[in-house]
Coordinates of C-alpha atoms and ligand atoms in Angstrom, one line a residue:
M1 CA 1.1 8.9 39.1
A2 CA -0.6 8.0 35.8
S3 CA -2.3 4.8 36.7
S4 CA -4.5 3.5 39.5
Y5 CA -2.8 0.1 39.0
G6 CA -0.3 -1.0 36.5
T7 CA 2.0 1.5 34.9
D8 CA 2.5 3.2 31.5
A9 CA 5.3 0.7 30.9
D10 CA 2.7 -2.0 31.1
K11 CA 0.7 -0.2 28.5
S12 CA 3.6 0.1 26.1
S13 CA 4.5 -3.5 26.3
L14 CA 0.8 -4.4 25.8
R15 CA 0.7 -2.0 22.8
S16 CA 3.7 -3.7 21.1
N17 CA 2.4 -7.2 21.9
Y18 CA -1.0 -6.6 20.5
L19 CA 0.4 -4.8 17.4
S20 CA 2.4 -8.0 16.7
V21 CA -0.7 -10.2 17.3
R22 CA -2.7 -8.0 14.9
K23 CA 0.0 -8.1 12.2
A24 CA 0.2 -11.9 12.4
I25 CA -3.5 -12.5 11.5
P26 CA -3.8 -13.4 7.8
T27 CA -5.7 -10.9 5.7
R28 CA -8.5 -13.5 4.8
S29 CA -9.3 -14.3 8.4
R30 CA -9.2 -10.6 9.3
A31 CA -11.8 -9.9 6.6
S32 CA -14.1 -12.7 7.7
S33 CA -13.8 -11.7 11.4
D34 CA -14.5 -8.1 10.4
A35 CA -17.6 -9.1 8.5
S36 CA -18.9 -11.0 11.6
I37 CA -18.2 -8.0 13.8
R38 CA -20.1 -5.8 11.4
S39 CA -23.1 -8.2 11.5
S40 CA -23.1 -8.2 15.4
L41 CA -23.0 -4.4 15.3
R42 CA -25.8 -4.1 12.7
A43 CA -28.0 -6.4 14.8
F44 CA -27.5 -4.3 18.0
P45 CA -30.6 -2.2 18.8
I46 CA -28.7 0.7 20.4
F47 CA -26.5 1.0 17.3
D48 CA -29.6 0.7 15.0
A49 CA -31.5 3.5 16.9
A50 CA -28.6 6.0 17.0
E51 CA -29.4 9.3 15.2
L52 CA -25.7 9.8 14.3
V53 CA -22.7 7.4 14.2
L54 CA -19.3 8.7 15.2
T55 CA -16.7 6.3 13.8
Y56 CA -13.0 6.1 13.2
V57 CA -11.9 5.6 9.6
S58 CA -10.0 2.3 9.7
F59 CA -6.5 2.0 8.3
G60 CA -4.1 -0.9 7.9
P61 CA -5.1 -3.9 9.9
E62 CA -7.6 -2.2 12.2
V63 CA -11.1 -3.6 12.4
D64 CA -12.7 -2.4 9.2
T65 CA -15.1 0.6 9.4
R66 CA -15.1 1.7 5.8
S67 CA -17.7 -0.9 4.8
I68 CA -19.8 0.1 7.8
I69 CA -19.5 3.8 6.8
A70 CA -20.4 3.0 3.2
E71 CA -23.4 0.9 4.2
L72 CA -24.7 3.6 6.6
L73 CA -24.3 6.4 4.1
E74 CA -26.1 4.4 1.5
E75 CA -29.0 3.9 3.9
G76 CA -29.2 7.7 4.6
R77 CA -27.8 7.4 8.2
R78 CA -25.8 10.3 9.6
V79 CA -22.0 9.6 10.0
A80 CA -19.2 11.7 11.5
V81 CA -15.4 10.9 11.6
P82 CA -12.5 12.5 13.4
R83 CA -10.0 15.1 12.3
V84 CA -6.9 15.1 14.5
N85 CA -5.4 18.4 15.7
K86 CA -1.9 17.4 16.8
A87 CA -1.0 20.7 18.2
A88 CA -4.0 20.7 20.5
H89 CA -3.8 16.9 21.2
A90 CA -7.5 16.9 20.3
M91 CA -9.8 15.7 17.6
D92 CA -13.0 17.1 16.1
F93 CA -15.8 15.0 14.6
C94 CA -17.2 16.3 11.3
E95 CA -20.2 15.0 9.5
I96 CA -19.5 13.3 6.1
F97 CA -21.6 12.4 3.2
S98 CA -19.2 10.3 1.2
L99 CA -15.8 8.5 1.8
D100 CA -14.5 10.3 -1.2
E101 CA -14.4 13.7 0.6
L102 CA -11.7 12.4 3.1
E103 CA -8.0 13.3 2.8
P104 CA -5.0 11.6 4.3
G105 CA -4.0 13.1 7.7
V106 CA -1.7 12.0 10.6
M107 CA -0.2 8.5 10.0
G108 CA -2.1 8.5 6.6
I109 CA -5.5 8.1 8.3
L110 CA -8.3 9.5 6.1
E111 CA -10.0 12.5 7.7
P112 CA -12.3 15.4 6.8
A113 CA -10.8 18.4 4.9
P114 CA -9.4 21.2 7.1
N115 CA -12.4 23.5 6.3
A116 CA -15.1 20.9 7.4
E117 CA -17.2 22.2 10.2
P118 CA -16.8 20.3 13.6
L119 CA -19.9 19.1 15.4
T120 CA -20.5 20.7 18.8
T121 CA -21.0 18.6 22.0
P122 CA -24.8 19.2 22.1
E123 CA -25.0 18.0 18.5
L124 CA -23.6 14.7 19.6
V125 CA -26.5 13.9 21.9
G126 CA -28.3 10.8 20.6
S127 CA -25.2 9.5 18.8
V128 CA -23.0 6.4 19.4
C129 CA -19.2 6.4 19.1
L130 CA -17.3 3.4 17.6
V131 CA -14.0 3.4 19.5
P132 CA -10.7 2.0 18.1
G133 CA -8.1 0.1 20.1
L134 CA -5.5 -2.6 20.1
V135 CA -6.8 -4.5 23.1
F136 CA -9.9 -4.4 25.4
D137 CA -10.9 -6.1 28.7
G138 CA -14.3 -7.2 30.0
S139 CA -14.9 -3.9 31.8
G140 CA -14.4 -2.0 28.6
H141 CA -11.0 -0.6 29.3
R142 CA -8.7 -0.3 26.3
V143 CA -5.2 0.4 25.1
G144 CA -4.8 2.4 21.9
Y145 CA -1.9 3.9 20.0
G146 CA -1.0 6.1 23.0
G147 CA -2.0 9.5 21.6
G148 CA -4.7 9.9 24.3
Y149 CA -7.0 11.4 21.6
Y150 CA -10.0 9.2 22.4
D151 CA -9.7 9.5 26.2
R152 CA -9.6 13.3 25.8
F153 CA -12.7 13.3 23.6
L154 CA -14.7 10.7 25.5
A155 CA -14.3 12.6 28.8
F156 CA -16.9 15.0 27.4
Y157 CA -18.8 12.6 25.1
P158 CA -22.6 12.3 25.9
G159 CA -23.4 9.1 24.0
D160 CA -22.8 5.3 24.1
K161 CA -19.3 4.1 23.3
I162 CA -19.0 0.8 21.3
A163 CA -15.6 -0.9 20.7
L164 CA -15.1 -3.1 17.7
A165 CA -12.8 -6.0 18.6
R166 CA -11.7 -9.4 17.2
T167 CA -11.5 -12.2 19.7
T168 CA -7.7 -11.9 19.4
M169 CA -8.0 -8.3 20.7
L170 CA -9.7 -9.3 24.0
S171 CA -7.7 -9.6 27.2
S172 CA -9.0 -12.0 29.9
N173 CA -6.9 -10.1 32.4
P174 CA -7.8 -6.6 33.5
L175 CA -5.8 -4.0 31.6
P176 CA -3.9 -1.2 33.5
V177 CA -6.2 1.7 34.1
G178 CA -5.0 5.3 34.0
V179 CA -6.7 8.3 35.6
H180 CA -7.9 9.6 32.2
D181 CA -9.0 6.2 30.8
V182 CA -12.7 6.1 29.8
P183 CA -14.1 2.6 29.3
V184 CA -16.4 1.7 26.5
D185 CA -20.0 0.6 27.3
F186 CA -20.2 -2.3 24.8
I187 CA -17.8 -4.4 22.7
A188 CA -19.0 -5.7 19.3
T189 CA -17.2 -9.0 18.6
E190 CA -17.6 -11.8 16.0
S191 CA -19.9 -13.6 18.4
G192 CA -22.1 -10.8 19.5
I193 CA -22.2 -7.8 21.8
W194 CA -20.6 -7.7 25.3
N195 CA -22.2 -5.3 27.8
C196 CA -19.3 -3.8 29.9
R197 CA -21.5 -1.5 32.0
G198 CA -21.2 -2.2 35.7
R199 CA -18.4 -4.8 35.2
Ligands
FFO1 N1 -8.3 4.8 12.3 C1 -8.0 5.5 13.4 N2 -8.2 6.8 13.5 C2 -7.9 7.5 14.6 C3 -7.3 6.8 15.7 C4 -7.2 5.4 15.7 O1 -6.7 4.7 16.6 N3 -7.5 4.8 14.5 N4 -7.0 7.6 16.8 C5 -6.9 7.1 18.1 O2 -6.5 7.7 19.0 C6 -6.8 9.0 16.6 C7 -5.4 9.3 16.0 N5 -4.4 8.7 16.9 C8 -3.1 9.1 16.8 C9 -2.2 8.6 17.7 C10 -0.8 8.9 17.6 C11 -0.4 9.9 16.7 C12 1.0 10.2 16.6 O3 1.3 11.2 15.9 N6 1.9 9.5 17.2 C13 3.3 9.7 17.2 C14 3.9 9.6 15.8 C15 3.4 8.4 15.1 C16 3.8 8.3 13.6 O4 3.6 9.3 12.9 O5 4.3 7.2 13.2 C17 3.6 11.1 17.8 O6 2.9 11.4 18.7 O7 4.5 11.8 17.3 C18 -1.3 10.4 15.8 C19 -2.7 10.1 15.9 C20 -7.9 9.6 15.8 N7 -8.1 8.8 14.6
ATP2 N1 -8.5 13.6 29.3 C1 -7.1 13.8 29.3 N2 -6.5 14.9 29.7 C2 -5.2 15.0 29.7 N3 -4.3 14.1 29.3 C3 -4.9 12.9 28.8 C4 -6.3 12.7 28.8 N4 -6.5 11.5 28.3 C5 -5.3 10.9 28.1 N5 -4.3 11.8 28.4 C6 -2.9 11.5 28.2 O1 -2.6 11.0 26.9 C7 -1.5 10.1 27.0 C8 -1.9 8.8 26.3 O2 -3.0 8.2 26.9 P1 -3.2 6.6 26.8 O3 -1.9 5.8 27.0 O4 -4.4 6.2 27.7 O5 -3.6 6.5 25.2 P2 -4.5 5.5 24.4 O6 -5.8 5.3 25.1 O7 -3.7 4.3 24.2 O8 -4.6 6.3 23.0 P3 -5.9 6.8 22.2 O9 -6.9 7.4 23.1 O10 -5.3 7.9 21.3 O11 -6.4 5.6 21.4 C9 -1.2 9.8 28.5 O12 0.0 10.6 28.8 C10 -2.4 10.4 29.2 O13 -2.1 10.9 30.5

């Protein structure tokens, strides 16, 4: 059995629902909500203190991370982004120094070049990870695209996990939880940071 409650069927209908919700948000309100989320994140002491920021590279209507990446690099902060290895159902995080060094990978998502060196787990101590998703609940559980890439990675991740979510991506009902699901610790929203620990 894949889930402690709910089923994978629940997850796929949630996935398609929230994909439609996301598509329906006009570009301008998306941009203003993403700017507020960015401000909440930048004012969050745990994010500010991190020695290294692991982040997805946003594509399409996802909560924007490219302006966050650009800002951090400009300030001399360390940033790493994932490269998907489809055959291994895994992803590696590689440190980057410019958005220009990224190349299109699976689904057209920008990622480090094949020869970029992956960071090892001990090198991730003291980092935070910005986690993508389609919908999140108050305990930090999430539904993503269904590749399981983040759950596999987060199972061994030593740092704090922070989701970026618009209000339209928050579920007031608990989401179905699978045995492999790893909840995030915090959710950065337009109105501030939610602490999901112990909830
Ligand atoms: N911006 C961003 N980067 C991210 C993620 C994300 O959610 N957002 N991921 C979050 O996990 C990982 C990539 N997730 C993936 C999820 C599914 C498939 C995939 O290949 N799915 C189908 C085919 C889909 C298609 O090509 O249209 C398949 O399995 O065949 C690939 C990557 C890592 N990078
Ligand atoms: N740590 C793991 N070990 C083995 N299989 C896993 C692990 N994590 C997830 N999976 C498998 O990956 C598949 C997709 O998982 P799930 O539906 O939770 O993806 P998701 O969280 O929506 O996607 P993503 O993590 O890529 O954003 C499921 O079949 C799940 O059992």
